[in-house]
Coordinates of C-alpha atoms and ligand atoms in Angstrom, one line a residue:
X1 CA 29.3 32.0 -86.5
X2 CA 28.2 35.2 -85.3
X3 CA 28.2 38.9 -87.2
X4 CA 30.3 41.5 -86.2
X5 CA 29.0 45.1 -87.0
X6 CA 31.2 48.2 -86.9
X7 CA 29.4 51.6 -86.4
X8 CA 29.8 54.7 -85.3
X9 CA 29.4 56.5 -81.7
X10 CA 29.3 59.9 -83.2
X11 CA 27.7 61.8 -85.3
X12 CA 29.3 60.1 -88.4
X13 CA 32.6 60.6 -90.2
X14 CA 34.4 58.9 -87.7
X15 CA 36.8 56.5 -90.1
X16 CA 34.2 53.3 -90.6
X17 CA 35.3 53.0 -94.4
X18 CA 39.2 53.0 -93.3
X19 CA 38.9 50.4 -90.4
X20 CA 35.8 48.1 -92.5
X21 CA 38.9 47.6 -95.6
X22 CA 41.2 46.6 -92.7
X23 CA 38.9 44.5 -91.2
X24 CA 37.6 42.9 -94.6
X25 CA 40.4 40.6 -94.8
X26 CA 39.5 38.8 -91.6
X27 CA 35.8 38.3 -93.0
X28 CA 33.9 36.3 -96.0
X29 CA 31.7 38.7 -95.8
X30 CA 31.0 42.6 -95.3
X31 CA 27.2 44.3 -95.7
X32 CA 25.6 47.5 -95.4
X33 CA 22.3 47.2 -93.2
X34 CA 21.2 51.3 -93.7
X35 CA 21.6 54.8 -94.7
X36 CA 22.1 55.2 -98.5
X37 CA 24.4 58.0 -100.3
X38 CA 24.1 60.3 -97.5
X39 CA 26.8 58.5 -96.3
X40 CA 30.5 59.1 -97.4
X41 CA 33.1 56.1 -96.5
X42 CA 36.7 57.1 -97.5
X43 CA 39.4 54.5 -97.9
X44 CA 42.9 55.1 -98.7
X45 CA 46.1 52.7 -99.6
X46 CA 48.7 52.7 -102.4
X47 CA 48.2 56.4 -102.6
X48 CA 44.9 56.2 -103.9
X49 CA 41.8 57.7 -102.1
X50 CA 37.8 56.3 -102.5
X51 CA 34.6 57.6 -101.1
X52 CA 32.1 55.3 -101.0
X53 CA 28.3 56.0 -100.7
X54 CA 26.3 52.9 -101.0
X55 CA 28.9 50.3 -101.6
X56 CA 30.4 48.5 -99.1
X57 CA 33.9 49.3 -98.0
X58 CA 35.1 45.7 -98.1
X59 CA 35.2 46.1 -102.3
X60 CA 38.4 46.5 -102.5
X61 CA 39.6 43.8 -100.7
X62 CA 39.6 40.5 -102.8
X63 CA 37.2 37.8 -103.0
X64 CA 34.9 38.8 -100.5
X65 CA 31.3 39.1 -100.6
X66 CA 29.6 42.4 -100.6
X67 CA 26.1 43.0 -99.5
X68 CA 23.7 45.7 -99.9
X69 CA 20.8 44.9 -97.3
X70 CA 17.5 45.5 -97.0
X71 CA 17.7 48.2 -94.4
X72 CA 19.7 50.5 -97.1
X73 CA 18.0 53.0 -99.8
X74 CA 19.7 53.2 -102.9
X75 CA 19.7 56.4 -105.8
X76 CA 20.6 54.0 -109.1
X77 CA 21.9 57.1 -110.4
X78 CA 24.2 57.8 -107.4
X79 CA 24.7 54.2 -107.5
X80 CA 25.3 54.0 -111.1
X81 CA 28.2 56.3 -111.0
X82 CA 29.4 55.0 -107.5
X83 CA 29.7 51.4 -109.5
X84 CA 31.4 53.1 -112.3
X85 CA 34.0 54.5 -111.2
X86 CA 34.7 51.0 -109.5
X87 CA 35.0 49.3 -112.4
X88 CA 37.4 51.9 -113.7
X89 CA 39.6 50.9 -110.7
X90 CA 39.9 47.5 -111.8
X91 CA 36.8 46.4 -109.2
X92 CA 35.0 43.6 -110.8
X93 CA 31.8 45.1 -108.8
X94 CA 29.5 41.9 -110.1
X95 CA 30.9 39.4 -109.2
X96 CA 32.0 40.6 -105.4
X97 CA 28.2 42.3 -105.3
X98 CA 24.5 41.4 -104.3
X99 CA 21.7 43.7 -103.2
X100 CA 18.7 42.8 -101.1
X101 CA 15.3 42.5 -103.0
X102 CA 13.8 44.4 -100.5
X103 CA 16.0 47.5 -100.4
X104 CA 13.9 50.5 -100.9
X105 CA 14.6 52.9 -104.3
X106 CA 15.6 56.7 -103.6
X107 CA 13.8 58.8 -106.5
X108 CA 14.2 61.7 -108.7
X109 CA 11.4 63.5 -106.7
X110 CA 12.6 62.3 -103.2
X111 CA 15.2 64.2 -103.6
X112 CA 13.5 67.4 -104.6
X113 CA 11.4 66.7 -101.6
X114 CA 14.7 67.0 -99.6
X115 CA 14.8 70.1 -100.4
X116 CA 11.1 71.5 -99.9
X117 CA 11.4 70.0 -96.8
X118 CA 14.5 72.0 -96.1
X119 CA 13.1 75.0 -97.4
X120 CA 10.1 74.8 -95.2
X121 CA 11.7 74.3 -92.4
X122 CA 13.2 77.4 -92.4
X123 CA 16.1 78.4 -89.8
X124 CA 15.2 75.1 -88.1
X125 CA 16.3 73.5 -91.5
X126 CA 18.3 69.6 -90.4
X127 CA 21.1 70.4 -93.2
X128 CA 20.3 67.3 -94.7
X129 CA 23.2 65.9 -97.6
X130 CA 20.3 66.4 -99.8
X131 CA 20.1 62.8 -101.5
X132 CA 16.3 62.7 -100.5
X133 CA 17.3 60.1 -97.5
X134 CA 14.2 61.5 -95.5
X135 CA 11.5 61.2 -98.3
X136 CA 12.9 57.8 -99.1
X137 CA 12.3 56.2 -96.0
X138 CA 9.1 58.3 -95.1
X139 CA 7.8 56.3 -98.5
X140 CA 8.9 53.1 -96.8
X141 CA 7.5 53.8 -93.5
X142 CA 4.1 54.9 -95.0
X143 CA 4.2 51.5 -96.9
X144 CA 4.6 53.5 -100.3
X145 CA 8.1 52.5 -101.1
X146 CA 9.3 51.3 -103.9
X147 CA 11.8 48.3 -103.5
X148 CA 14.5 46.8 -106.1
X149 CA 12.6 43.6 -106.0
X150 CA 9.6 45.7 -108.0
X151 CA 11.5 46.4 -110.8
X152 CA 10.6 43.3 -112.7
X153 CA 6.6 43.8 -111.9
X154 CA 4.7 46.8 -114.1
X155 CA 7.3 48.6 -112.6
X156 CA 7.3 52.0 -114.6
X157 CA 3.7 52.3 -113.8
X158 CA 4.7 52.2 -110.4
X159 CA 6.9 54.3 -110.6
X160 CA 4.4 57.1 -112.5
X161 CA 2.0 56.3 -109.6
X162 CA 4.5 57.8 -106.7
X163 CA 6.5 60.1 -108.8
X164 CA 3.1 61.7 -109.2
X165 CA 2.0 61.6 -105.9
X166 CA 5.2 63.3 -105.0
X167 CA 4.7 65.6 -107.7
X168 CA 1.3 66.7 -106.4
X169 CA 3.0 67.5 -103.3
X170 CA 5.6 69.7 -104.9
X171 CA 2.6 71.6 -106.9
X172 CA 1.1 72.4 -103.4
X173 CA 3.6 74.3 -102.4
X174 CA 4.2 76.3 -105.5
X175 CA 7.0 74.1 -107.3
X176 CA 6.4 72.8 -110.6
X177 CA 10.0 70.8 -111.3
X178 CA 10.7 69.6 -115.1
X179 CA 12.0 66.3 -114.4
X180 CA 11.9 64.6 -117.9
X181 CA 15.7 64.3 -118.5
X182 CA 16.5 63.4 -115.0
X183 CA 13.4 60.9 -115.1
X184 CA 15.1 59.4 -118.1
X185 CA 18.7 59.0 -116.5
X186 CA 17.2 57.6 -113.3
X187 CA 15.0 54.8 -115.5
X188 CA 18.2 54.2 -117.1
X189 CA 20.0 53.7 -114.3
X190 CA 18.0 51.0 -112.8
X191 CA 18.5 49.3 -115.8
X192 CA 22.0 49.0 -115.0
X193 CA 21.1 48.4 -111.4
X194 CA 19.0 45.6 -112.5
X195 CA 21.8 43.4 -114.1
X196 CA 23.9 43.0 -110.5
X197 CA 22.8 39.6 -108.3
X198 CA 19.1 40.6 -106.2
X199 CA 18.9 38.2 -104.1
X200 CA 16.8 37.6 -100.7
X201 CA 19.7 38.9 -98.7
X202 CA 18.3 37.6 -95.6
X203 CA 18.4 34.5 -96.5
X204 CA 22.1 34.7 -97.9
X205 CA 23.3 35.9 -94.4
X206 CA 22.0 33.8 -92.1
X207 CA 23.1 30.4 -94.0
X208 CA 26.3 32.0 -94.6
X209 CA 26.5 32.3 -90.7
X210 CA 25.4 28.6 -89.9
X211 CA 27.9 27.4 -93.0
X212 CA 30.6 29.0 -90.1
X213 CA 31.6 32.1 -92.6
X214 CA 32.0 35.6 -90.9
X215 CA 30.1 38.7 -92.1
X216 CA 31.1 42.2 -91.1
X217 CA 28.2 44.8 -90.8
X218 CA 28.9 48.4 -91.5
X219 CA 27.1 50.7 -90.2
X220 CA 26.7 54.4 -92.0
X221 CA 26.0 57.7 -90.1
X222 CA 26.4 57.6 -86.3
X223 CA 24.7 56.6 -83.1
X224 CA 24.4 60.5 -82.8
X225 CA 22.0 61.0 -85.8
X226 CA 19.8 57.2 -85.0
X227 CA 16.4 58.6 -85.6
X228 CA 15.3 57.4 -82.2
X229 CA 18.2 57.8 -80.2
X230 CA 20.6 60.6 -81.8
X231 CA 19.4 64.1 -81.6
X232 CA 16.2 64.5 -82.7
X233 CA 15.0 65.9 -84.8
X234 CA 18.6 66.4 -86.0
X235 CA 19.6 63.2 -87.4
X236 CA 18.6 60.9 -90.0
X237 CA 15.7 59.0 -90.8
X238 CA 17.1 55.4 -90.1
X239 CA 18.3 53.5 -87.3
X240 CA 22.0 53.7 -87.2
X241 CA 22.4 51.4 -84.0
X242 CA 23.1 48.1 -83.7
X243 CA 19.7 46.8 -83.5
X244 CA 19.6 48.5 -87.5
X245 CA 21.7 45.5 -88.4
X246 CA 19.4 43.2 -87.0
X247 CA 16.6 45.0 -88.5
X248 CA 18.7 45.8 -91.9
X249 CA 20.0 42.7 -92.8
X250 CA 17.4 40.0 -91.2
X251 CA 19.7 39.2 -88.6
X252 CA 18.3 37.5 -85.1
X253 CA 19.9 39.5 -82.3
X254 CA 21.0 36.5 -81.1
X255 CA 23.5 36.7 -84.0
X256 CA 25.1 39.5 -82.8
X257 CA 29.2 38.9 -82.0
X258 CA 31.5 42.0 -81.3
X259 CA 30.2 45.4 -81.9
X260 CA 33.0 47.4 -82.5
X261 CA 32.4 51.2 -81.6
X262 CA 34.7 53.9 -83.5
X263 CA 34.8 57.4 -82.2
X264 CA 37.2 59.9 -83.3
X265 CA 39.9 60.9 -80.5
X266 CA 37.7 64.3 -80.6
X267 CA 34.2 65.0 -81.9
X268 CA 32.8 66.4 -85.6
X269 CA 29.6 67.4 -86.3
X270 CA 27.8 67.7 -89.9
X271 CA 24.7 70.0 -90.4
X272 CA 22.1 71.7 -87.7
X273 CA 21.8 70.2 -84.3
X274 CA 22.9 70.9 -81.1
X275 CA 26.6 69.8 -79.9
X276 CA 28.0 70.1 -76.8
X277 CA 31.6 70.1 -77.2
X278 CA 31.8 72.4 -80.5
X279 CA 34.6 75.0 -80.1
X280 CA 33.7 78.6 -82.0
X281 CA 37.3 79.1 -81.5
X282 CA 41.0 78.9 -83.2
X283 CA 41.1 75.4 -81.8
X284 CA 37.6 74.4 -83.6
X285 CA 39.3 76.0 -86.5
X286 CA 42.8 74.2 -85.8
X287 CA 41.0 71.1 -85.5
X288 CA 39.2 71.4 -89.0
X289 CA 42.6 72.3 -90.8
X290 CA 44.2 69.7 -89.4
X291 CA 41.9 67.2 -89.7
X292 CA 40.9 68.2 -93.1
X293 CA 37.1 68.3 -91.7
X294 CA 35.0 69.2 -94.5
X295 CA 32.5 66.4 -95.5
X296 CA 33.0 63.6 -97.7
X297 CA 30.1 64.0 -99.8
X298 CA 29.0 67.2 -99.5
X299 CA 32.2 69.2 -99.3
X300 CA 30.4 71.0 -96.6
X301 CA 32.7 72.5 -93.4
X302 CA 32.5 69.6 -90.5
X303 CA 31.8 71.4 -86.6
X304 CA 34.5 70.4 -84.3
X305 CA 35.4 70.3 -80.4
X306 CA 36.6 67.9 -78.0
X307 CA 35.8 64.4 -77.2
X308 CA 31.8 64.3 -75.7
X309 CA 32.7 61.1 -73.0
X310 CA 29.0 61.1 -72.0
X311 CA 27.8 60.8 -75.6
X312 CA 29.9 58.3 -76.6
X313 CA 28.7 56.5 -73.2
X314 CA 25.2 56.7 -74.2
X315 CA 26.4 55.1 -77.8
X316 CA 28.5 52.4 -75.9
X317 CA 25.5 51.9 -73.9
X318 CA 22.8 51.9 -76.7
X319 CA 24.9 49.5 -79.1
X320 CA 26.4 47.1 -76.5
X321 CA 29.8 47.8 -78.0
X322 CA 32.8 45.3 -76.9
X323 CA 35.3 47.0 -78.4
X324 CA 36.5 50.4 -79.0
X325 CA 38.8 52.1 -82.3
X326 CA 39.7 55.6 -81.9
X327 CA 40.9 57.4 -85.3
X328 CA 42.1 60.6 -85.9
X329 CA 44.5 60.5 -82.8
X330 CA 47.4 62.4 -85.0
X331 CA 45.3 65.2 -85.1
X332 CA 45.9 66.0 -82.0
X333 CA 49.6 65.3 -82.0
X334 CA 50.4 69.4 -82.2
X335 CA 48.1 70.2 -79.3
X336 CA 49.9 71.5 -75.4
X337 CA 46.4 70.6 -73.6
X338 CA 43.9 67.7 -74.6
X339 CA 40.1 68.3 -72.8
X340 CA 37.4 65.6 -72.6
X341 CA 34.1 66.6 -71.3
X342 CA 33.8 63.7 -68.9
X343 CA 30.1 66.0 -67.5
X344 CA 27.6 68.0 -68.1
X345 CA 25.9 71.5 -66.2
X346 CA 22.3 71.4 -66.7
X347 CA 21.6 75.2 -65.0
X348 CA 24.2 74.2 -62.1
X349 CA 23.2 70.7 -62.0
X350 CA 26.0 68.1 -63.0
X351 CA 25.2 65.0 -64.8
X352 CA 27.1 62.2 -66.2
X353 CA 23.9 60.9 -68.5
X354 CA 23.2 61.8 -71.6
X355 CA 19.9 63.9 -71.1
X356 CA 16.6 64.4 -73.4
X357 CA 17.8 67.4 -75.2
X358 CA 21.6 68.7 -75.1
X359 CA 20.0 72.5 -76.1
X360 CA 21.1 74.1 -73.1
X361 CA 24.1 72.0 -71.8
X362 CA 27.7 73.4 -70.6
X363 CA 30.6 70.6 -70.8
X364 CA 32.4 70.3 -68.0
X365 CA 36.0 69.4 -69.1
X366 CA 38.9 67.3 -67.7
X367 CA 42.2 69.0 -68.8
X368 CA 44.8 66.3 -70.6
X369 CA 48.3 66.9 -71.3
X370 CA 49.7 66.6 -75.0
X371 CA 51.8 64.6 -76.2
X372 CA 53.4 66.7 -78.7
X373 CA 54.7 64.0 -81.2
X374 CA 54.2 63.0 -84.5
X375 CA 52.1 59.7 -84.4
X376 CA 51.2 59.0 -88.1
X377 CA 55.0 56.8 -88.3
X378 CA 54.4 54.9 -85.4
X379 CA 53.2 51.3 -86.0
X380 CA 53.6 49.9 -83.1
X381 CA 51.7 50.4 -79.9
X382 CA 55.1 49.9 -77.8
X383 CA 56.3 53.5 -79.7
X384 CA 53.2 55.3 -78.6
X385 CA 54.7 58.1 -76.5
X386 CA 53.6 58.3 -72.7
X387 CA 51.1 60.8 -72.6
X388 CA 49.2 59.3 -75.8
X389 CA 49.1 55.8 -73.7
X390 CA 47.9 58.0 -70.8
X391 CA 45.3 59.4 -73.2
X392 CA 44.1 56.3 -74.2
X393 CA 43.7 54.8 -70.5
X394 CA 42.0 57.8 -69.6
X395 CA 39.2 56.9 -72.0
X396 CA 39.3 53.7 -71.6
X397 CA 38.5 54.1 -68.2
X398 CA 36.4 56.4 -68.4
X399 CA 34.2 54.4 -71.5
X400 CA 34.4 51.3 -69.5
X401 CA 35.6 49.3 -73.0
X402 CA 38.9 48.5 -73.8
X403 CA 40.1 50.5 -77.1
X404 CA 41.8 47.4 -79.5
X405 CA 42.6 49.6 -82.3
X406 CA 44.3 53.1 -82.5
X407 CA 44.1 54.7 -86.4
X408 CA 46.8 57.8 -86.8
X409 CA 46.2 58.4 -90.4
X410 CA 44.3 58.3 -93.1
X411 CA 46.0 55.4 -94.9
X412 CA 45.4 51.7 -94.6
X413 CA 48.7 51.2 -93.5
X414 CA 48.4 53.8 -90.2
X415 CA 46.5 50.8 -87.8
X416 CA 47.5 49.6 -84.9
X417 CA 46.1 47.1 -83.7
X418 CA 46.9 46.8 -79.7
X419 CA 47.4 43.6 -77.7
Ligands
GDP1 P1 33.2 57.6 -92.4 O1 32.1 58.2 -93.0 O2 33.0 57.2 -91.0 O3 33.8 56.4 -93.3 O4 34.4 58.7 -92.4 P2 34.8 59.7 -93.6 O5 35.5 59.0 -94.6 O6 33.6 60.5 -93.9 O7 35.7 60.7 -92.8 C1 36.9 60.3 -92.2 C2 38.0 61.1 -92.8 O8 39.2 61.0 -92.0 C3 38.5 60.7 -94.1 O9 38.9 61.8 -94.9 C4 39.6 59.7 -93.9 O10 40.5 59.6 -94.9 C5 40.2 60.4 -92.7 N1 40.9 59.5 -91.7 C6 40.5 58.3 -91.3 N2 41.3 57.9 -90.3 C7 42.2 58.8 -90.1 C8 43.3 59.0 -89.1 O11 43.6 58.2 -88.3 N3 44.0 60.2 -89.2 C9 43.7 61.2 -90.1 N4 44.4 62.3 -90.1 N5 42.7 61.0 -91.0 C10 42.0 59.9 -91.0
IMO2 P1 28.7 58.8 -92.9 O1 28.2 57.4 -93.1 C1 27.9 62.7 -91.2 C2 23.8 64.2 -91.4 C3 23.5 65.3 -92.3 C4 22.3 66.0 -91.5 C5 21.6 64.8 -91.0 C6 20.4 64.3 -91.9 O2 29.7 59.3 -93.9 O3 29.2 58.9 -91.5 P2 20.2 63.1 -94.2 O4 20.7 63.5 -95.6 O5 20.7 61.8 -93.7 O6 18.7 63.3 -94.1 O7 20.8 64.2 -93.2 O8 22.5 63.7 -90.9 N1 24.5 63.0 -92.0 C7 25.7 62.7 -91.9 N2 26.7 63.3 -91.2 N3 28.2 61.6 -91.8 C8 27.2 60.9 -92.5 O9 27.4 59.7 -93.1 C9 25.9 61.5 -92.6 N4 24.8 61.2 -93.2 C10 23.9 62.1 -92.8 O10 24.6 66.2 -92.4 O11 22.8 66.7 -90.4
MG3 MG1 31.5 60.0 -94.0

């Protein structure tokens, strides 16, 4: 068998928890290959609602396997709590769980780093979520990480060794944090973390690929913010592409099945960084009411605007995606005029390629019609009213990938899968 991977073609938020619980069912399998908490995955059925930061979204579905790989960096306070609260919803999180040994730990002082870094930066600040993402990996990439598979080996002196290199970093710039108590709760925390199945995740998904079980990857963030790809330096620190499963999870690329690519039916945007197609307008505003666009983690207003068709080429392009889902179409249902920036004017030049920086870029916009209908009843795609059908075969041919699954709602239940 081959792995599938679902990830996003924005600049995240685009519905991966919602569709990876619907697609859990067809898999034995589902695995997070990076990002950590900066990542928000909601999920909603039976009138419940979940975010999910480090988790994977296929928990509540039964009897699969969930997999926290080694591409992923996990905060065991975060994570404690995250686990919590899932066992308070009748999740029985160790026995559906495993986490790769080699999955690289978030600390107290990463995160106050975070913030320096932030504060540094000054007006050209990323707006990071805060959860010390950046530090984490920098530690990792500077081979002066700290993995879950340490925590067995003299691991609090480990520990002391970076926390004080960080610390000495801090004191250079003037800060001199008193992190005793939160020291405490994050040592307890991997305690806890400790007691779920490490394993050598690598070697868990490739033999449950030759014993002909499917796994589901799920990607967090969006091709947007890929640290080599997404808008730099606007975006995160890890690689949010497809190849990041490969690289997250051990995976040859020859492993690779469908890539499903999900997009919203417009665009959001999270923090700093430039973006095209934002609207600084009643319909940007329109679009955030409607589509209650504030972030799942943060709380923090999402930037909205139309759908960025040369972006989300660039994404279909960089991830080799086979398959398209487009959520959020029912926020549009209220709308007389749809536009989808099919171009862009680079000082009177038009281009259809996504260019080196998107600073200084003017959309150029095809005009759509509404379809002025209430789509979160419909479930099947035979009810779709014309002009949404014409919608969708606008993109579609203008993407070049056929769009399988349409999401108009937040619930479970609102999927359709087309024919
Ligand atoms: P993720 O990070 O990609 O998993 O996405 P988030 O959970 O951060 O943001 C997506 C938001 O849109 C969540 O609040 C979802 O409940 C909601 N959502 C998902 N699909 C739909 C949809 O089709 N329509 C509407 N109205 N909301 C949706
Ligand atoms: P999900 O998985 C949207 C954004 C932050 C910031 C930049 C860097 O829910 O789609 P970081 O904390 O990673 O160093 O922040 O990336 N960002 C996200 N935006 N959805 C996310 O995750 C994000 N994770 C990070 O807002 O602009
Ligand atoms: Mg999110």
């Amino acid at each position: 068998m081959k792995a599938d991977v679902l990830l996003g073609l924005q600049w995240g938020d685009e519905g991966k928890g919602k569709v990876v619980d619907v697609l859990t069912p067809r898999y034995d399998a589902v695995a997070r290959f990076q990002g950590g908490p900066n990542a928000g995955h909601t999920l909603e059925f039976n009138g419940t609602h979940h975010v999910l930061r480090s988790i994977p979204s296929g928990v509540f579905q039964q009897g699969q396997e969930n997999i926290i790989g080694n591409g992923v960096v996990i905060d065991p306070i975060l994570f404690m709590e995250e686990a919590r609260e899932l066992e308070q919803c009748g999740v029985d999180l160790h026995s559906v769980l495993s986490i790769s040994r080699k999955a690289h730990l978030i600390l107290p002082t990463h995160r106050l780093l975070d913030a320096l870094g932030e504060r540094l930066k000054g007006d050209a600040r990323i707006g990071t979520t805060g959860k010390g993402i950046g530090p984490a990996y920098t530690d990792k990439v500077r081979r002066s990480g700290l993995r879950v598979g340490d925590i067995d080996n003299d691991f609090v002196a480990a520990y002391q060794r970076a926390r004080n290199t960080h610390l000495a970093h801090l004191q250079a710039f003037g800060e001199n944090p008193d992190i005793a108590q939160v020291e405490q709760q994050w040592l307890q925390a991997v305690d806890y973390l400790r007691q779920f199945r490490i394993i050598d995740t690598e070697f868990y998904v490739n033999n449950l690929l030759s014993q002909g079980k499917s796994l589901l990857c799920e990607g967090a963030q969006g091709t947007m913010l890929d640290v080599d790809h997404g808008s730099y330096p606007f975006v995160t620190s890890s690689s949010t592409i497809c190849a990041g499963a490969c690289a997250g999870l051990g995976l040859p690329p020859s492993k690779i099945g469908e890539v499903f690519g999900i997009f919203k039916a417009y665009c959001t945007r999270v923090g700093a960084g430039p973006f095209p197609t934002e609207l600084h307008n009643d319909t940007g505003e329109q679009l955030r009411r409607i589509g209650h666009e504030y972030g799942a983690v943060t709380g923090r207003e999402r930037r909205c605007g139309w759908i960025d068709l040369v972006a989300l080429r660039y994404a279909i392009m960089l991830n080799g995606v086979t398959q398209l889902i487009m959520m959020k179409s029912d926020v549009l249902d209220g709308f007389d005029t749809i536009l989808a920036c099919d171009a862009y004017d680079i000082k009177g030049s038009i281009t259809r390629h996504f260019p080196y920086s998107v600073e200084n870029v003017k959309p150029v916009y095809t005009s759509l019609p509404g379809w002025r209908f209430n789509l979160t009843h419909i479930t099947t795609e035979e009810q779709f009213p014309d002009a949404f059908k014409a919608y969708i075969h606008f993109l579609e041919e203008h993407l070049g990938v056929p769009i399988t699954i349409v999401s108009v709602g937040p619930d479970r239940e609102q999927t359709i899968l087309r024919k």
